[in-house]
mmCIF file of C-alpha atoms in Angstrom:
data_model
loop_
_atom_site.group_PDB
_atom_site.id
_atom_site.type_symbol
_atom_site.label_atom_id
_atom_site.label_comp_id
_atom_site.label_asym_id
_atom_site.label_seq_id
_atom_site.Cartn_x
_atom_site.Cartn_y
_atom_site.Cartn_z
ATOM 1 C CA MET A 1 -4.030 23.658 -21.306
ATOM 2 C CA THR A 2 -3.933 20.592 -19.058
ATOM 3 C CA PRO A 3 -2.034 17.627 -20.524
ATOM 4 C CA PHE A 4 -4.502 15.209 -18.909
ATOM 5 C CA PRO A 5 -7.799 13.895 -20.310
ATOM 6 C CA PRO A 6 -10.936 15.131 -18.518
ATOM 7 C CA PRO A 7 -12.525 13.236 -15.612
ATOM 8 C CA LEU A 8 -15.243 10.677 -16.316
ATOM 9 C CA SER A 9 -18.581 10.704 -14.554
ATOM 10 C CA GLY A 10 -19.799 8.541 -11.704
ATOM 11 C CA SER A 11 -18.162 5.206 -10.995
ATOM 12 C CA ALA A 12 -16.307 5.201 -14.333
ATOM 13 C CA GLN A 13 -13.949 7.726 -12.735
ATOM 14 C CA ASP A 14 -13.410 5.391 -9.751
ATOM 15 C CA GLU A 15 -12.477 2.424 -11.923
ATOM 16 C CA THR A 16 -10.569 3.907 -14.844
ATOM 17 C CA PRO A 17 -6.927 2.890 -15.298
ATOM 18 C CA GLU A 18 -6.308 6.322 -16.822
ATOM 19 C CA LEU A 19 -5.048 9.331 -14.935
ATOM 20 C CA ARG A 20 -7.873 11.857 -15.265
ATOM 21 C CA PRO A 21 -7.330 14.340 -12.440
ATOM 22 C CA ARG A 22 -10.347 16.352 -11.383
ATOM 23 C CA PHE A 23 -8.991 19.859 -10.866
ATOM 24 C CA ASP A 24 -11.175 22.261 -8.894
ATOM 25 C CA GLU A 25 -12.464 25.651 -10.034
ATOM 26 C CA ASN A 26 -8.991 27.066 -9.340
ATOM 27 C CA GLY A 27 -7.326 24.339 -11.417
ATOM 28 C CA LEU A 28 -5.942 22.545 -8.351
ATOM 29 C CA ILE A 29 -6.000 19.144 -6.688
ATOM 30 C CA ALA A 30 -5.037 18.399 -3.091
ATOM 31 C CA ALA A 31 -1.717 16.634 -2.483
ATOM 32 C CA ILE A 32 -0.917 14.794 0.741
ATOM 33 C CA ALA A 33 2.751 14.073 1.451
ATOM 34 C CA GLN A 34 3.452 11.082 3.682
ATOM 35 C CA ASP A 35 6.837 9.860 4.884
ATOM 36 C CA ALA A 36 7.444 6.623 2.969
ATOM 37 C CA GLY A 37 9.398 5.154 5.853
ATOM 38 C CA THR A 38 7.505 6.114 8.993
ATOM 39 C CA GLY A 39 4.026 6.643 7.530
ATOM 40 C CA GLU A 40 3.822 10.057 9.186
ATOM 41 C CA VAL A 41 1.627 12.532 7.310
ATOM 42 C CA LEU A 42 3.913 15.478 6.620
ATOM 43 C CA MET A 43 1.863 18.155 4.885
ATOM 44 C CA LEU A 44 -1.055 19.015 2.664
ATOM 45 C CA ALA A 45 -0.364 21.127 -0.397
ATOM 46 C CA TRP A 46 -1.836 21.773 -3.840
ATOM 47 C CA MET A 47 -0.947 20.917 -7.408
ATOM 48 C CA ASN A 48 -2.047 22.336 -10.705
ATOM 49 C CA ALA A 49 -1.686 20.288 -13.892
ATOM 50 C CA GLU A 50 1.870 21.470 -14.466
ATOM 51 C CA ALA A 51 2.946 20.631 -10.907
ATOM 52 C CA LEU A 52 1.444 17.150 -11.188
ATOM 53 C CA GLN A 53 3.086 16.586 -14.558
ATOM 54 C CA LYS A 54 6.476 17.712 -13.237
ATOM 55 C CA THR A 55 6.150 15.545 -10.137
ATOM 56 C CA ILE A 56 5.488 12.505 -12.337
ATOM 57 C CA GLU A 57 8.310 13.338 -14.746
ATOM 58 C CA THR A 58 10.997 14.303 -12.245
ATOM 59 C CA GLY A 59 10.164 12.212 -9.165
ATOM 60 C CA ARG A 60 10.556 15.362 -7.074
ATOM 61 C CA ALA A 61 7.506 16.720 -5.295
ATOM 62 C CA THR A 62 6.394 19.880 -7.065
ATOM 63 C CA TYR A 63 3.404 21.879 -5.861
ATOM 64 C CA TRP A 64 1.512 25.028 -6.696
ATOM 65 C CA SER A 65 2.038 27.742 -4.117
ATOM 66 C CA ARG A 66 -1.308 29.453 -3.667
ATOM 67 C CA SER A 67 0.252 32.279 -1.636
ATOM 68 C CA ARG A 68 2.951 33.000 -4.205
ATOM 69 C CA GLY A 69 0.902 32.047 -7.250
ATOM 70 C CA ALA A 70 3.838 30.095 -8.644
ATOM 71 C CA LEU A 71 5.150 26.604 -9.222
ATOM 72 C CA TRP A 72 6.982 25.372 -6.129
ATOM 73 C CA VAL A 73 9.633 22.683 -6.423
ATOM 74 C CA LYS A 74 9.680 21.538 -2.800
ATOM 75 C CA GLY A 75 13.076 22.239 -1.251
ATOM 76 C CA GLU A 76 14.337 24.367 -4.144
ATOM 77 C CA THR A 77 15.227 27.186 -1.763
ATOM 78 C CA SER A 78 15.179 25.400 1.632
ATOM 79 C CA GLY A 79 16.966 22.240 0.509
ATOM 80 C CA HIS A 80 14.172 20.257 2.165
ATOM 81 C CA THR A 81 13.355 18.179 -0.888
ATOM 82 C CA GLN A 82 10.887 15.332 -1.242
ATOM 83 C CA GLU A 83 11.865 12.376 -3.377
ATOM 84 C CA VAL A 84 8.695 10.641 -4.524
ATOM 85 C CA ILE A 85 8.794 6.911 -3.793
ATOM 86 C CA GLU A 86 5.185 6.268 -4.753
ATOM 87 C CA LEU A 87 2.350 8.381 -6.094
ATOM 88 C CA ARG A 88 -1.315 7.470 -5.711
ATOM 89 C CA VAL A 89 -4.608 9.023 -6.719
ATOM 90 C CA ASP A 90 -7.943 8.735 -4.934
ATOM 91 C CA CYS A 91 -11.263 7.381 -6.172
ATOM 92 C CA ASP A 92 -12.607 10.533 -7.833
ATOM 93 C CA GLN A 93 -9.098 11.763 -8.670
ATOM 94 C CA ASP A 94 -9.299 15.109 -6.898
ATOM 95 C CA ALA A 95 -6.486 14.224 -4.490
ATOM 96 C CA VAL A 96 -3.087 12.570 -4.740
ATOM 97 C CA LEU A 97 -0.970 10.891 -2.084
ATOM 98 C CA LEU A 98 2.808 11.167 -2.303
ATOM 99 C CA LYS A 99 4.917 8.721 -0.347
ATOM 100 C CA VAL A 100 8.185 10.570 -0.073
ATOM 101 C CA ARG A 101 11.700 10.414 1.238
ATOM 102 C CA GLN A 102 11.910 13.734 3.043
ATOM 103 C CA THR A 103 15.170 15.636 3.482
ATOM 104 C CA GLY A 104 15.040 18.018 6.468
ATOM 105 C CA GLY A 105 11.729 19.229 7.859
ATOM 106 C CA ALA A 106 8.667 19.201 5.623
ATOM 107 C CA CYS A 107 7.140 22.207 7.377
ATOM 108 C CA HIS A 108 8.160 25.818 6.736
ATOM 109 C CA THR A 109 8.495 26.118 10.551
ATOM 110 C CA HIS A 110 11.355 23.577 10.171
ATOM 111 C CA ARG A 111 9.367 20.938 11.995
ATOM 112 C CA GLU A 112 9.302 17.420 10.619
ATOM 113 C CA SER A 113 5.571 17.557 9.874
ATOM 114 C CA CYS A 114 3.077 20.416 9.562
ATOM 115 C CA PHE A 115 0.730 18.516 11.877
ATOM 116 C CA TYR A 116 2.578 19.272 15.128
ATOM 117 C CA ARG A 117 -0.420 20.355 17.211
ATOM 118 C CA ARG A 118 -3.103 18.120 18.647
ATOM 119 C CA ILE A 119 -6.629 19.439 19.032
ATOM 120 C CA GLU A 120 -7.689 18.590 22.575
ATOM 121 C CA GLY A 121 -11.118 19.984 23.273
ATOM 122 C CA GLY A 122 -10.962 23.529 21.950
ATOM 123 C CA VAL A 123 -7.247 24.079 22.511
ATOM 124 C CA LEU A 124 -4.047 22.886 20.891
ATOM 125 C CA SER A 125 -1.145 21.030 22.439
ATOM 126 C CA PHE A 126 2.230 20.935 20.767
ATOM 127 C CA THR A 127 3.624 17.493 20.103
ATOM 128 C CA GLY A 128 7.277 16.680 20.549
ATOM 129 C CA LYS A 129 9.573 15.336 17.874
ATOM 130 C CA ALA A 130 9.017 11.835 19.186
ATOM 131 C CA ASP A 131 5.364 12.000 18.117
ATOM 132 C CA MET B 1 -21.576 31.852 12.285
ATOM 133 C CA THR B 2 -18.388 29.896 12.986
ATOM 134 C CA PRO B 3 -17.821 29.085 16.670
ATOM 135 C CA PHE B 4 -14.057 29.518 16.216
ATOM 136 C CA PRO B 5 -11.974 32.704 16.522
ATOM 137 C CA PRO B 6 -10.475 33.992 13.256
ATOM 138 C CA PRO B 7 -7.005 32.982 12.042
ATOM 139 C CA LEU B 8 -4.010 35.109 13.003
ATOM 140 C CA SER B 9 -1.527 36.410 10.472
ATOM 141 C CA GLY B 10 1.930 35.129 9.634
ATOM 142 C CA SER B 11 3.840 33.005 12.113
ATOM 143 C CA ALA B 12 1.437 33.843 14.965
ATOM 144 C CA GLN B 13 -0.962 31.387 13.321
ATOM 145 C CA ASP B 14 1.758 28.703 13.273
ATOM 146 C CA GLU B 15 2.524 29.054 16.970
ATOM 147 C CA THR B 16 -0.818 29.787 18.598
ATOM 148 C CA PRO B 17 -2.164 27.268 21.127
ATOM 149 C CA GLU B 18 -5.674 28.278 20.049
ATOM 150 C CA LEU B 19 -7.730 26.502 17.434
ATOM 151 C CA ARG B 20 -8.261 29.141 14.753
ATOM 152 C CA PRO B 21 -9.151 27.201 11.609
ATOM 153 C CA ARG B 22 -8.614 28.995 8.333
ATOM 154 C CA PHE B 23 -11.683 28.123 6.279
ATOM 155 C CA ASP B 24 -11.465 28.749 2.538
ATOM 156 C CA GLU B 25 -13.792 30.894 0.429
ATOM 157 C CA ASN B 26 -16.341 28.067 0.574
ATOM 158 C CA GLY B 27 -16.091 27.858 4.359
ATOM 159 C CA LEU B 28 -14.166 24.568 4.271
ATOM 160 C CA ILE B 29 -10.909 23.045 5.481
ATOM 161 C CA ALA B 30 -9.320 19.858 4.178
ATOM 162 C CA ALA B 31 -9.484 16.773 6.403
ATOM 163 C CA ILE B 32 -7.157 13.803 5.994
ATOM 164 C CA ALA B 33 -8.232 10.533 7.609
ATOM 165 C CA GLN B 34 -5.430 8.138 8.524
ATOM 166 C CA ASP B 35 -5.774 4.682 10.061
ATOM 167 C CA ALA B 36 -4.529 5.072 13.634
ATOM 168 C CA GLY B 37 -3.218 1.523 13.683
ATOM 169 C CA THR B 38 -1.586 0.968 10.307
ATOM 170 C CA GLY B 39 -0.805 4.577 9.354
ATOM 171 C CA GLU B 40 -2.498 4.082 5.989
ATOM 172 C CA VAL B 41 -3.986 7.274 4.553
ATOM 173 C CA LEU B 42 -7.644 6.443 4.014
ATOM 174 C CA MET B 43 -9.296 9.463 2.415
ATOM 175 C CA LEU B 44 -9.367 13.202 1.953
ATOM 176 C CA ALA B 45 -12.603 14.998 2.730
ATOM 177 C CA TRP B 46 -13.796 18.452 3.782
ATOM 178 C CA MET B 47 -15.163 20.038 6.920
ATOM 179 C CA ASN B 48 -17.053 23.226 7.531
ATOM 180 C CA ALA B 49 -17.103 24.797 10.993
ATOM 181 C CA GLU B 50 -20.080 22.717 12.093
ATOM 182 C CA ALA B 51 -18.484 19.452 10.930
ATOM 183 C CA LEU B 52 -15.251 20.276 12.763
ATOM 184 C CA GLN B 53 -17.147 21.226 15.903
ATOM 185 C CA LYS B 54 -19.180 18.003 15.811
ATOM 186 C CA THR B 55 -16.076 15.895 15.208
ATOM 187 C CA ILE B 56 -14.431 17.442 18.287
ATOM 188 C CA GLU B 57 -17.556 17.064 20.427
ATOM 189 C CA THR B 58 -18.589 13.561 19.410
ATOM 190 C CA GLY B 59 -15.287 11.852 18.544
ATOM 191 C CA ARG B 60 -16.916 10.605 15.348
ATOM 192 C CA ALA B 61 -15.566 11.850 12.040
ATOM 193 C CA THR B 62 -18.077 14.268 10.559
ATOM 194 C CA TYR B 63 -17.472 15.934 7.214
ATOM 195 C CA TRP B 64 -19.174 18.309 4.825
ATOM 196 C CA SER B 65 -20.331 16.577 1.667
ATOM 197 C CA ARG B 66 -19.663 18.975 -1.178
ATOM 198 C CA SER B 67 -21.686 16.858 -3.618
ATOM 199 C CA ARG B 68 -24.730 16.664 -1.365
ATOM 200 C CA GLY B 69 -24.261 20.061 0.255
ATOM 201 C CA ALA B 70 -24.951 18.560 3.658
ATOM 202 C CA LEU B 71 -23.310 17.508 6.894
ATOM 203 C CA TRP B 72 -22.021 13.949 6.603
ATOM 204 C CA VAL B 73 -21.541 11.831 9.702
ATOM 205 C CA LYS B 74 -19.172 9.240 8.265
ATOM 206 C CA GLY B 75 -20.789 5.800 8.313
ATOM 207 C CA GLU B 76 -24.255 7.070 9.220
ATOM 208 C CA THR B 77 -25.782 5.214 6.281
ATOM 209 C CA SER B 78 -22.980 2.762 5.358
ATOM 210 C CA GLY B 79 -22.062 1.765 8.911
ATOM 211 C CA HIS B 80 -18.430 2.463 8.001
ATOM 212 C CA THR B 81 -17.785 4.810 10.894
ATOM 213 C CA GLN B 82 -14.553 6.485 11.930
ATOM 214 C CA GLU B 83 -13.805 6.777 15.626
ATOM 215 C CA VAL B 84 -11.366 9.640 16.107
ATOM 216 C CA ILE B 85 -8.351 8.592 18.174
ATOM 217 C CA GLU B 86 -6.414 11.802 17.636
ATOM 218 C CA LEU B 87 -7.073 15.062 15.836
ATOM 219 C CA ARG B 88 -4.323 17.384 14.623
ATOM 220 C CA VAL B 89 -4.190 20.695 12.800
ATOM 221 C CA ASP B 90 -1.474 21.930 10.457
ATOM 222 C CA CYS B 91 0.717 25.023 10.685
ATOM 223 C CA ASP B 92 -1.614 27.527 9.030
ATOM 224 C CA GLN B 93 -4.712 25.657 10.244
ATOM 225 C CA ASP B 94 -6.311 25.082 6.858
ATOM 226 C CA ALA B 95 -6.087 21.294 7.176
ATOM 227 C CA VAL B 96 -6.748 18.735 9.886
ATOM 228 C CA LEU B 97 -5.467 15.191 10.287
ATOM 229 C CA LEU B 98 -7.730 12.581 11.861
ATOM 230 C CA LYS B 99 -6.182 9.404 13.195
ATOM 231 C CA VAL B 100 -9.134 7.064 13.207
ATOM 232 C CA ARG B 101 -10.288 3.588 14.023
ATOM 233 C CA GLN B 102 -12.067 2.685 10.805
ATOM 234 C CA THR B 103 -14.974 0.242 10.679
ATOM 235 C CA GLY B 104 -15.375 -1.324 7.215
ATOM 236 C CA GLY B 105 -13.953 0.354 4.133
ATOM 237 C CA ALA B 106 -13.294 4.085 4.208
ATOM 238 C CA CYS B 107 -13.961 4.455 0.482
ATOM 239 C CA HIS B 108 -17.432 4.603 -1.078
ATOM 240 C CA THR B 109 -16.179 1.874 -3.466
ATOM 241 C CA HIS B 110 -15.963 -0.325 -0.328
ATOM 242 C CA ARG B 111 -12.193 -0.412 -0.545
ATOM 243 C CA GLU B 112 -10.155 0.070 2.596
ATOM 244 C CA SER B 113 -8.641 3.341 1.357
ATOM 245 C CA CYS B 114 -9.585 5.760 -1.422
ATOM 246 C CA PHE B 115 -5.960 5.707 -2.590
ATOM 247 C CA TYR B 116 -6.088 2.292 -4.287
ATOM 248 C CA ARG B 117 -4.432 3.268 -7.567
ATOM 249 C CA ARG B 118 -0.764 3.995 -8.126
ATOM 250 C CA ILE B 119 0.265 6.513 -10.760
ATOM 251 C CA GLU B 120 2.968 4.832 -12.824
ATOM 252 C CA GLY B 121 4.030 7.088 -15.648
ATOM 253 C CA GLY B 122 0.766 8.323 -17.123
ATOM 254 C CA VAL B 123 -1.336 5.291 -16.224
ATOM 255 C CA LEU B 124 -2.823 3.842 -13.069
ATOM 256 C CA SER B 125 -2.296 0.430 -11.542
ATOM 257 C CA PHE B 126 -4.708 -0.962 -9.005
ATOM 258 C CA THR B 127 -3.182 -2.015 -5.713
ATOM 259 C CA GLY B 128 -4.291 -5.109 -3.855
ATOM 260 C CA LYS B 129 -5.680 -5.199 -0.351
ATOM 261 C CA ALA B 130 -2.249 -6.112 0.973
ATOM 262 C CA ASP B 131 -0.934 -2.691 -0.068
#
């Protein structure tokens, strides 16, 4: 079903030059989107094999919506697209990092980033746009 | 068991000033560590309620090791600690972002970041330290 070869074991997975994503029991890997210009972390989402394949092929960030149970081409309805400038994978290949050129806000609340609240002690403080 | 109040529904969760982490079916939330100085994304790990609580209390990044099934104070054995400069939570509170001062390499391969390979087409290219 997945177009990718299976993960290797141990350090072979860390050092392979082959893309061998390690999908979890739900068939997903974590995907971090980071603004390619500012370095701001924008959001964390999920990809299944198809979403990852489409992201690689099209250069447009495509995720798996867990709430809708459907492929989610970022910005398809909102217009807030993410053009992928660079795509990276982590050591054990269960997470990818997308450096993107973001159009509009990345967050569904229309904020620039989903990480707009600081944890300070046990409470949250909202950060301004300048943060 | 968790010291945190439960998540709210819908947009109330996005706008609450209360920390109400949404742990998954395994009791975990995703945790992104980012270098507070350079903005480089260092790693993606996981926290259970205890790890999140300890991170808040101690200012030292503490995760849940899924492979070992144990609390993991980052750097406790390697010395590669993460001092938390700022902690943020995302809109639906199922992910946190740690801006950290990293000592040594964040990755277990001793690299600075776990994201040391670029996906270029279907293959991976290793990035140098300067990246």
